[in-house]
mmCIF file of C-alpha atoms and ligand atoms in Angstrom:
data_model
loop_
_atom_site.group_PDB
_atom_site.id
_atom_site.type_symbol
_atom_site.label_atom_id
_atom_site.label_comp_id
_atom_site.label_asym_id
_atom_site.label_seq_id
_atom_site.Cartn_x
_atom_site.Cartn_y
_atom_site.Cartn_z
ATOM 1 C CA MET A 1 -17.159 -5.095 17.672
ATOM 2 C CA ASP A 2 -16.004 -7.891 14.962
ATOM 3 C CA HIS A 3 -12.800 -7.457 13.265
ATOM 4 C CA LEU A 4 -14.364 -7.214 9.858
ATOM 5 C CA GLN A 5 -16.675 -4.605 10.527
ATOM 6 C CA ILE A 6 -13.496 -2.691 12.125
ATOM 7 C CA ILE A 7 -11.830 -2.997 8.853
ATOM 8 C CA VAL A 8 -15.096 -2.040 6.771
ATOM 9 C CA ASP A 9 -15.703 1.231 9.030
ATOM 10 C CA GLU A 10 -12.205 2.103 8.916
ATOM 11 C CA ILE A 11 -11.852 1.935 5.379
ATOM 12 C CA ALA A 12 -15.416 4.174 4.909
ATOM 13 C CA GLU A 13 -13.706 6.871 7.099
ATOM 14 C CA GLU A 14 -10.366 6.638 5.325
ATOM 15 C CA MET A 15 -12.943 7.076 1.620
ATOM 16 C CA ALA A 16 -14.405 10.052 3.511
ATOM 17 C CA LEU A 17 -11.501 11.927 3.383
ATOM 18 C CA ALA A 18 -10.153 11.205 0.445
ATOM 19 C CA VAL A 19 -8.934 14.725 -1.778
ATOM 20 C CA GLU A 20 -8.819 12.991 -5.118
ATOM 21 C CA ARG A 21 -12.492 11.390 -5.995
ATOM 22 C CA GLY A 22 -12.566 10.850 -9.465
ATOM 23 C CA LYS A 23 -15.020 12.515 -12.101
ATOM 24 C CA VAL A 24 -18.741 11.747 -12.044
ATOM 25 C CA ALA A 25 -19.661 10.104 -15.364
ATOM 26 C CA ASP A 26 -21.913 13.287 -17.231
ATOM 27 C CA TYR A 27 -23.247 11.279 -20.552
ATOM 28 C CA ILE A 28 -26.542 10.312 -19.309
ATOM 29 C CA PRO A 29 -28.044 13.516 -17.222
ATOM 30 C CA ASN A 30 -29.196 11.109 -14.218
ATOM 31 C CA LEU A 31 -25.678 9.886 -13.482
ATOM 32 C CA ALA A 32 -24.205 13.938 -14.118
ATOM 33 C CA ALA A 33 -26.604 14.593 -11.088
ATOM 34 C CA VAL A 34 -24.898 12.217 -8.207
ATOM 35 C CA SER A 35 -22.586 13.781 -5.675
ATOM 36 C CA PRO A 36 -19.464 12.368 -5.758
ATOM 37 C CA ALA A 37 -19.181 12.443 -1.915
ATOM 38 C CA HIS A 38 -20.635 9.407 -1.478
ATOM 39 C CA PHE A 39 -19.048 6.515 -0.468
ATOM 40 C CA GLY A 40 -20.740 2.545 0.745
ATOM 41 C CA MET A 41 -19.751 -0.676 1.143
ATOM 42 C CA ALA A 42 -21.567 -3.960 1.858
ATOM 43 C CA ILE A 43 -19.503 -7.372 2.487
ATOM 44 C CA VAL A 44 -21.957 -10.803 2.564
ATOM 45 C CA SER A 45 -19.535 -13.589 3.662
ATOM 46 C CA VAL A 46 -20.209 -16.882 3.209
ATOM 47 C CA ASP A 47 -21.914 -17.761 6.783
ATOM 48 C CA GLY A 48 -24.594 -14.916 6.135
ATOM 49 C CA SER A 49 -23.001 -11.791 8.255
ATOM 50 C CA VAL A 50 -23.470 -8.707 6.696
ATOM 51 C CA HIS A 51 -21.216 -6.003 7.342
ATOM 52 C CA VAL A 52 -21.881 -2.211 5.977
ATOM 53 C CA ALA A 53 -20.689 0.978 5.896
ATOM 54 C CA GLY A 54 -21.346 4.517 4.707
ATOM 55 C CA ASP A 55 -24.024 5.010 2.153
ATOM 56 C CA ALA A 56 -24.377 1.177 1.597
ATOM 57 C CA GLU A 57 -28.227 1.538 2.087
ATOM 58 C CA GLN A 58 -28.602 4.084 -0.582
ATOM 59 C CA ALA A 59 -29.289 3.058 -4.252
ATOM 60 C CA PHE A 60 -27.301 4.125 -6.909
ATOM 61 C CA SER A 61 -27.169 2.826 -10.688
ATOM 62 C CA VAL A 62 -25.752 -0.492 -11.026
ATOM 63 C CA GLN A 63 -25.098 0.142 -15.317
ATOM 64 C CA SER A 64 -22.347 -2.129 -16.523
ATOM 65 C CA ILE A 65 -22.639 -4.522 -13.254
ATOM 66 C CA THR A 66 -25.416 -5.817 -14.787
ATOM 67 C CA LYS A 67 -23.943 -7.426 -17.287
ATOM 68 C CA VAL A 68 -22.969 -9.965 -14.604
ATOM 69 C CA PHE A 69 -26.063 -11.157 -14.474
ATOM 70 C CA GLY A 70 -27.626 -10.438 -17.988
ATOM 71 C CA LEU A 71 -24.792 -13.135 -19.118
ATOM 72 C CA THR A 72 -26.253 -15.302 -16.347
ATOM 73 C CA MET A 73 -29.460 -15.166 -17.446
ATOM 74 C CA ALA A 74 -28.274 -15.767 -20.934
ATOM 75 C CA LEU A 75 -26.532 -19.011 -20.783
ATOM 76 C CA GLY A 76 -29.488 -20.149 -18.411
ATOM 77 C CA ALA A 77 -31.504 -19.650 -21.829
ATOM 78 C CA VAL A 78 -28.801 -21.087 -24.389
ATOM 79 C CA GLY A 79 -25.983 -22.581 -22.456
ATOM 80 C CA ASP A 80 -22.638 -22.629 -24.327
ATOM 81 C CA ALA A 81 -24.153 -21.791 -27.484
ATOM 82 C CA LEU A 82 -24.030 -18.271 -26.204
ATOM 83 C CA TRP A 83 -19.867 -18.309 -27.271
ATOM 84 C CA SER A 84 -20.424 -18.961 -30.546
ATOM 85 C CA ARG A 85 -22.047 -15.011 -30.565
ATOM 86 C CA VAL A 86 -19.334 -13.614 -27.888
ATOM 87 C CA GLY A 87 -15.669 -13.720 -27.296
ATOM 88 C CA ARG A 88 -14.008 -14.380 -23.866
ATOM 89 C CA GLU A 89 -11.268 -12.066 -24.599
ATOM 90 C CA PRO A 90 -10.024 -9.024 -22.514
ATOM 91 C CA SER A 91 -10.548 -6.454 -25.087
ATOM 92 C CA GLY A 92 -8.113 -3.741 -24.019
ATOM 93 C CA SER A 93 -10.275 -1.300 -25.190
ATOM 94 C CA ALA A 94 -12.606 1.269 -23.536
ATOM 95 C CA PHE A 95 -16.070 0.161 -22.669
ATOM 96 C CA ASN A 96 -17.983 1.593 -25.464
ATOM 97 C CA SER A 97 -15.217 0.981 -28.047
ATOM 98 C CA ILE A 98 -16.360 -0.347 -31.843
ATOM 99 C CA VAL A 99 -12.908 -0.816 -33.412
ATOM 100 C CA GLN A 100 -12.357 -4.579 -32.784
ATOM 101 C CA LEU A 101 -15.987 -5.191 -34.371
ATOM 102 C CA GLU A 102 -14.974 -4.679 -37.872
ATOM 103 C CA THR A 103 -11.901 -7.121 -37.944
ATOM 104 C CA GLU A 104 -13.518 -9.431 -35.809
ATOM 105 C CA LYS A 105 -16.986 -9.471 -38.140
ATOM 106 C CA GLY A 106 -18.694 -8.334 -35.519
ATOM 107 C CA ILE A 107 -18.360 -10.581 -32.271
ATOM 108 C CA PRO A 108 -17.538 -8.951 -29.184
ATOM 109 C CA ARG A 109 -14.224 -9.693 -27.376
ATOM 110 C CA ASN A 110 -16.335 -10.402 -24.277
ATOM 111 C CA PRO A 111 -19.634 -9.960 -22.645
ATOM 112 C CA PHE A 112 -18.726 -7.083 -20.470
ATOM 113 C CA ILE A 113 -18.137 -4.538 -23.363
ATOM 114 C CA ASN A 114 -21.200 -3.094 -24.214
ATOM 115 C CA ALA A 115 -21.096 -4.584 -27.844
ATOM 116 C CA GLY A 116 -20.976 -8.054 -25.949
ATOM 117 C CA ALA A 117 -23.554 -7.393 -23.190
ATOM 118 C CA ILE A 118 -25.626 -5.991 -26.177
ATOM 119 C CA VAL A 119 -25.518 -9.627 -27.978
ATOM 120 C CA VAL A 120 -26.361 -10.692 -24.685
ATOM 121 C CA SER A 121 -30.009 -8.812 -24.563
ATOM 122 C CA ASP A 122 -30.269 -9.683 -28.011
ATOM 123 C CA ILE A 123 -30.081 -13.682 -26.762
ATOM 124 C CA LEU A 124 -32.520 -12.847 -24.294
ATOM 125 C CA LEU A 125 -35.101 -11.419 -26.627
ATOM 126 C CA ALA A 126 -35.197 -14.708 -28.291
ATOM 127 C CA ARG A 127 -37.256 -15.835 -25.554
ATOM 128 C CA TYR A 128 -39.547 -13.094 -24.576
ATOM 129 C CA GLU A 129 -40.948 -9.745 -25.732
ATOM 130 C CA PRO A 130 -39.013 -6.934 -24.757
ATOM 131 C CA ARG A 131 -41.419 -6.123 -21.617
ATOM 132 C CA GLU A 132 -41.448 -9.713 -20.184
ATOM 133 C CA ALA A 133 -37.592 -9.904 -20.756
ATOM 134 C CA ILE A 134 -37.273 -6.313 -18.695
ATOM 135 C CA ALA A 135 -39.475 -8.064 -16.150
ATOM 136 C CA GLU A 136 -37.890 -11.450 -15.951
ATOM 137 C CA PHE A 137 -34.401 -9.902 -15.393
ATOM 138 C CA LEU A 138 -35.874 -7.724 -12.410
ATOM 139 C CA ARG A 139 -37.436 -10.849 -11.419
ATOM 140 C CA PHE A 140 -34.155 -12.431 -11.193
ATOM 141 C CA MET A 141 -32.219 -9.663 -9.897
ATOM 142 C CA ARG A 142 -34.914 -9.731 -6.764
ATOM 143 C CA ALA A 143 -34.924 -13.404 -6.340
ATOM 144 C CA LEU A 144 -30.898 -13.326 -6.173
ATOM 145 C CA ALA A 145 -30.756 -10.495 -3.787
ATOM 146 C CA GLY A 146 -33.805 -11.616 -1.658
ATOM 147 C CA ASP A 147 -35.279 -8.530 -1.619
ATOM 148 C CA ASP A 148 -38.753 -7.452 -4.209
ATOM 149 C CA THR A 149 -38.383 -3.661 -3.566
ATOM 150 C CA ILE A 150 -35.460 -3.564 -6.165
ATOM 151 C CA VAL A 151 -36.368 -1.365 -9.058
ATOM 152 C CA ILE A 152 -35.271 -0.250 -12.511
ATOM 153 C CA ASP A 153 -35.481 3.995 -12.497
ATOM 154 C CA ASP A 154 -37.457 4.373 -15.720
ATOM 155 C CA HIS A 155 -35.718 7.895 -15.677
ATOM 156 C CA VAL A 156 -32.181 6.677 -16.310
ATOM 157 C CA ALA A 157 -33.131 4.089 -18.775
ATOM 158 C CA ARG A 158 -34.793 6.963 -20.606
ATOM 159 C CA GLY A 159 -31.628 9.329 -20.597
ATOM 160 C CA GLU A 160 -29.617 6.142 -22.018
ATOM 161 C CA GLU A 161 -32.167 5.791 -24.610
ATOM 162 C CA GLN A 162 -31.712 9.397 -25.588
ATOM 163 C CA THR A 163 -27.932 9.438 -25.293
ATOM 164 C CA GLY A 164 -27.175 6.412 -26.361
ATOM 165 C CA PHE A 165 -25.515 6.628 -29.940
ATOM 166 C CA ARG A 166 -22.534 5.184 -29.515
ATOM 167 C CA ASN A 167 -24.949 1.953 -28.299
ATOM 168 C CA ALA A 168 -27.161 2.090 -31.155
ATOM 169 C CA ALA A 169 -24.258 1.996 -33.731
ATOM 170 C CA LEU A 170 -22.496 -0.938 -32.118
ATOM 171 C CA ALA A 171 -25.826 -3.292 -32.034
ATOM 172 C CA SER A 172 -26.553 -1.937 -35.676
ATOM 173 C CA TYR A 173 -23.037 -2.921 -36.919
ATOM 174 C CA MET A 174 -23.743 -6.248 -35.339
ATOM 175 C CA ARG A 175 -26.746 -6.415 -37.099
ATOM 176 C CA ALA A 176 -25.259 -5.916 -40.279
ATOM 177 C CA PHE A 177 -23.299 -9.058 -39.250
ATOM 178 C CA GLY A 178 -25.899 -11.295 -38.326
ATOM 179 C CA ASN A 179 -25.276 -11.068 -34.462
ATOM 180 C CA VAL A 180 -28.164 -8.623 -33.705
ATOM 181 C CA ARG A 181 -30.819 -10.914 -34.808
ATOM 182 C CA HIS A 182 -33.733 -8.607 -33.520
ATOM 183 C CA PRO A 183 -34.574 -5.077 -34.651
ATOM 184 C CA ILE A 184 -32.127 -2.837 -32.490
ATOM 185 C CA GLU A 185 -34.454 -0.567 -31.051
ATOM 186 C CA LYS A 186 -35.785 -3.891 -29.234
ATOM 187 C CA THR A 187 -32.152 -5.147 -28.166
ATOM 188 C CA LEU A 188 -30.906 -1.769 -26.959
ATOM 189 C CA GLY A 189 -34.218 -1.492 -25.018
ATOM 190 C CA ILE A 190 -33.795 -4.299 -22.957
ATOM 191 C CA TYR A 191 -29.955 -3.574 -22.738
ATOM 192 C CA PHE A 192 -30.617 -0.246 -21.543
ATOM 193 C CA HIS A 193 -33.432 -1.183 -19.115
ATOM 194 C CA GLN A 194 -31.052 -3.850 -17.408
ATOM 195 C CA CYS A 195 -28.217 -0.248 -17.313
ATOM 196 C CA ALA A 196 -30.699 1.464 -15.151
ATOM 197 C CA LEU A 197 -31.448 -0.878 -12.512
ATOM 198 C CA ALA A 198 -31.236 0.440 -8.936
ATOM 199 C CA MET A 199 -29.677 -1.158 -5.914
ATOM 200 C CA ASN A 200 -27.837 -0.400 -3.186
ATOM 201 C CA CYS A 201 -24.834 -2.008 -1.469
ATOM 202 C CA ARG A 202 -26.134 -4.272 0.211
ATOM 203 C CA GLN A 203 -28.241 -5.651 -2.059
ATOM 204 C CA LEU A 204 -25.782 -5.784 -4.773
ATOM 205 C CA ALA A 205 -23.809 -7.872 -2.148
ATOM 206 C CA LEU A 206 -26.651 -10.468 -1.643
ATOM 207 C CA ALA A 207 -27.464 -10.645 -5.042
ATOM 208 C CA GLY A 208 -23.834 -11.688 -5.684
ATOM 209 C CA ARG A 209 -23.579 -14.294 -3.236
ATOM 210 C CA PHE A 210 -24.495 -17.372 -5.504
ATOM 211 C CA LEU A 211 -20.987 -16.229 -7.541
ATOM 212 C CA MET A 212 -18.864 -16.899 -3.840
ATOM 213 C CA CYS A 213 -20.701 -19.832 -3.257
ATOM 214 C CA GLY A 214 -19.903 -22.322 -6.473
ATOM 215 C CA GLY A 215 -23.253 -21.258 -8.040
ATOM 216 C CA ARG A 216 -25.707 -21.706 -5.135
ATOM 217 C CA ASN A 217 -27.719 -18.967 -3.422
ATOM 218 C CA PRO A 218 -26.596 -19.519 0.289
ATOM 219 C CA GLU A 219 -29.735 -18.398 1.753
ATOM 220 C CA THR A 220 -32.559 -20.712 -0.480
ATOM 221 C CA GLY A 221 -30.264 -23.480 -1.128
ATOM 222 C CA ARG A 222 -31.168 -23.363 -4.688
ATOM 223 C CA SER A 223 -28.292 -23.780 -7.623
ATOM 224 C CA VAL A 224 -28.460 -20.571 -9.531
ATOM 225 C CA VAL A 225 -25.673 -21.602 -12.065
ATOM 226 C CA SER A 226 -23.268 -24.969 -12.413
ATOM 227 C CA PRO A 227 -20.028 -24.574 -9.675
ATOM 228 C CA GLN A 228 -18.225 -24.684 -13.415
ATOM 229 C CA ARG A 229 -20.329 -21.849 -14.594
ATOM 230 C CA ALA A 230 -19.569 -19.987 -11.783
ATOM 231 C CA ARG A 231 -16.076 -20.101 -11.666
ATOM 232 C CA ARG A 232 -16.337 -19.240 -15.289
ATOM 233 C CA ILE A 233 -18.304 -16.032 -14.868
ATOM 234 C CA LEU A 234 -15.779 -15.125 -12.135
ATOM 235 C CA ALA A 235 -12.900 -15.403 -14.773
ATOM 236 C CA LEU A 236 -14.407 -13.538 -17.137
ATOM 237 C CA MET A 237 -14.871 -10.762 -14.526
ATOM 238 C CA LEU A 238 -11.212 -11.067 -13.505
ATOM 239 C CA THR A 239 -9.953 -10.305 -17.031
ATOM 240 C CA CYS A 240 -12.633 -8.557 -18.610
ATOM 241 C CA GLY A 241 -14.877 -7.082 -15.816
ATOM 242 C CA HIS A 242 -12.885 -3.399 -15.845
ATOM 243 C CA TYR A 243 -12.531 -3.214 -19.716
ATOM 244 C CA ASP A 244 -9.165 -1.834 -20.135
ATOM 245 C CA GLY A 245 -8.412 -1.617 -16.297
ATOM 246 C CA SER A 246 -9.200 -5.075 -15.678
ATOM 247 C CA GLY A 247 -5.286 -5.662 -15.679
ATOM 248 C CA GLU A 248 -4.726 -2.845 -13.280
ATOM 249 C CA PHE A 249 -7.465 -4.386 -11.134
ATOM 250 C CA ALA A 250 -6.256 -7.589 -11.010
ATOM 251 C CA TYR A 251 -3.105 -5.882 -9.979
ATOM 252 C CA ARG A 252 -4.185 -3.961 -7.482
ATOM 253 C CA VAL A 253 -6.918 -5.547 -5.874
ATOM 254 C CA GLY A 254 -7.178 -9.531 -7.078
ATOM 255 C CA LEU A 255 -10.352 -10.713 -7.275
ATOM 256 C CA PRO A 256 -12.802 -10.930 -9.866
ATOM 257 C CA GLY A 257 -14.914 -7.515 -10.085
ATOM 258 C CA LYS A 258 -17.140 -5.930 -12.104
ATOM 259 C CA SER A 259 -17.520 -2.146 -12.406
ATOM 260 C CA GLY A 260 -20.226 -0.031 -13.472
ATOM 261 C CA VAL A 261 -20.314 3.309 -15.277
ATOM 262 C CA GLY A 262 -22.561 4.697 -11.912
ATOM 263 C CA GLY A 263 -19.691 4.301 -9.692
ATOM 264 C CA GLY A 264 -20.616 0.678 -8.153
ATOM 265 C CA ILE A 265 -18.308 -2.622 -8.065
ATOM 266 C CA LEU A 266 -19.071 -5.923 -7.273
ATOM 267 C CA SER A 267 -16.042 -7.865 -6.458
ATOM 268 C CA ILE A 268 -16.224 -11.813 -5.092
ATOM 269 C CA ALA A 269 -13.776 -13.390 -2.622
ATOM 270 C CA PRO A 270 -14.640 -17.061 -3.912
ATOM 271 C CA GLY A 271 -15.477 -18.591 -0.819
ATOM 272 C CA ILE A 272 -15.230 -15.980 1.554
ATOM 273 C CA ALA A 273 -17.123 -13.069 0.705
ATOM 274 C CA SER A 274 -19.576 -10.890 -1.520
ATOM 275 C CA ILE A 275 -18.897 -7.727 -1.601
ATOM 276 C CA ALA A 276 -20.200 -4.444 -3.226
ATOM 277 C CA VAL A 277 -18.600 -0.846 -3.159
ATOM 278 C CA TRP A 278 -19.979 2.651 -4.660
ATOM 279 C CA SER A 279 -18.500 6.149 -5.028
ATOM 280 C CA PRO A 280 -19.440 7.861 -7.894
ATOM 281 C CA GLY A 281 -16.160 9.534 -9.319
ATOM 282 C CA LEU A 282 -14.536 7.541 -11.968
ATOM 283 C CA ASN A 283 -10.748 7.036 -13.266
ATOM 284 C CA GLU A 284 -9.823 7.477 -16.528
ATOM 285 C CA ARG A 285 -11.039 4.340 -17.721
ATOM 286 C CA GLY A 286 -14.531 4.831 -15.959
ATOM 287 C CA ASN A 287 -14.135 2.910 -13.062
ATOM 288 C CA SER A 288 -15.056 3.784 -9.439
ATOM 289 C CA HIS A 289 -11.727 5.222 -8.154
ATOM 290 C CA LEU A 290 -12.443 5.434 -4.632
ATOM 291 C CA GLY A 291 -14.431 1.653 -4.924
ATOM 292 C CA THR A 292 -11.179 0.752 -6.284
ATOM 293 C CA LEU A 293 -8.979 1.811 -3.351
ATOM 294 C CA ALA A 294 -11.402 0.786 -1.089
ATOM 295 C CA LEU A 295 -11.100 -3.092 -2.131
ATOM 296 C CA GLU A 296 -7.076 -2.342 -2.381
ATOM 297 C CA ARG A 297 -7.337 -1.645 1.112
ATOM 298 C CA LEU A 298 -9.915 -4.302 1.844
ATOM 299 C CA VAL A 299 -7.726 -7.223 0.282
ATOM 300 C CA GLN A 300 -4.580 -5.791 1.723
ATOM 301 C CA ARG A 301 -6.178 -6.216 5.420
ATOM 302 C CA THR A 302 -7.625 -9.654 4.676
ATOM 303 C CA GLY A 303 -5.603 -11.195 2.769
ATOM 304 C CA TRP A 304 -8.316 -12.191 0.330
ATOM 305 C CA SER A 305 -6.779 -12.114 -2.946
ATOM 306 C CA VAL A 306 -7.288 -15.286 -5.249
ATOM 307 C CA PHE A 307 -3.385 -14.774 -5.671
ATOM 308 C CA GLU A 308 -2.697 -15.306 -1.928
ATOM 309 C CA PRO A 309 -0.969 -18.216 -1.113
ATOM 310 C CA VAL A 310 -3.032 -20.914 0.644
ATOM 311 C CA SER A 311 -1.667 -24.351 2.280
ATOM 312 C CA PRO A 312 -2.925 -27.047 0.439
ATOM 313 C CA ASP A 313 -4.869 -28.842 3.073
ATOM 314 C CA SER A 314 -6.563 -25.681 4.588
ATOM 315 C CA GLY A 315 -7.966 -24.540 1.085
ATOM 316 C CA ARG A 316 -9.571 -21.186 0.264
ATOM 317 C CA ALA A 317 -12.333 -21.547 3.410
ATOM 318 C CA GLY A 318 -9.569 -21.811 5.811
ATOM 319 C CA ARG A 319 -8.508 -18.832 4.932
ATOM 320 C CA LYS A 320 -6.987 -15.910 7.223
ATOM 321 C CA ILE A 321 -8.804 -12.741 7.653
ATOM 322 C CA GLY A 322 -6.862 -10.134 9.370
ATOM 323 C CA SER A 323 -6.283 -11.191 12.855
ATOM 324 C CA HIS A 324 -8.653 -14.181 12.608
ATOM 325 C CA PHE A 325 -10.058 -17.122 10.184
ATOM 326 C CA VAL A 326 -12.998 -17.309 8.313
ATOM 327 C CA ASP A 327 -14.790 -20.982 8.527
HETATM 328 O O1 DON B 1 -23.943 1.886 -22.241
HETATM 329 C C1 DON B 1 -23.371 2.850 -21.470
HETATM 330 O O2 DON B 1 -23.248 3.696 -21.644
HETATM 331 C C2 DON B 1 -23.985 2.537 -19.900
HETATM 332 N N1 DON B 1 -25.216 2.904 -19.856
HETATM 333 C C3 DON B 1 -23.415 1.645 -19.343
HETATM 334 C C4 DON B 1 -21.846 1.658 -19.363
HETATM 335 C C5 DON B 1 -21.092 1.100 -18.472
HETATM 336 O O3 DON B 1 -21.352 1.400 -16.739
HETATM 337 C C6 DON B 1 -19.958 1.183 -18.369
HETATM 338 N N2 DON B 1 -19.249 0.817 -17.424
HETATM 339 N N3 DON B 1 -18.181 1.771 -16.587
#
């Protein structure tokens, strides 16, 4: 068996034995019904090989991880003009916090907190009617993963709508500042359906490939974003991808990552691998407890942290992985 598969299997076994598993999100009924016993992991390497373990083939609610892909689409639509409506600084606040919006005049700190993702949804609406925008988003995800079976879970989307009072408050408040430009029901409709995307770890890691490969989908050879934009999205994932837990995630894992309240994390080792983990129990910051631990152990065993020293002539692609090298 190859070395990376041994590592992935070991981590899945360790996570299966974990006693402390975090707390499953309960503010949306469908999320509350998921067992904390799950753990899945998938790694897609730059050579195209895929290593999976545990519940890697079981679909879960992708939730805020979709904010990475929504941002990618919106940047494709309006380019850097997006940054006049959304900042690029860590918030240091909870994902659904409203406190900074008043002093910062309705401009969210970054595109990965709820307020920022709602503005991104509003930007997508400028091009499409709500139904088309949702269909376009789903098409984008299917194309990135190379998998037409991916769907949006309408029950989860309805649950988001029925419980999304804080999101409605954020959208309404930003509309007062002119930073949400469409009726809030329409903008939130995009946001809620985007969050309700269902994918498994394998599909999610495949969808993240363009970020490990300088913006290019390695399977089709097509450019999704420019290399510069891919680097910048990764920078935002590192600094803002785990809300007020972003510093802790960078400290423990040392890779760009984006979490979702469904318990998933997409993490990218640039030039090496796209990694998806899923375990529904969350820590006190709303990020997957075992997902973070699994990534921490993966990086300890592979040396994939972006802060790992590399010799100037070998570059990241010549990095040592456990006992062997990735080329
Ligand atoms: O906005 C919400 O409430 C969710 N549907 C998405 C939040 C989310 O995933 C936050 N992440 N940890």
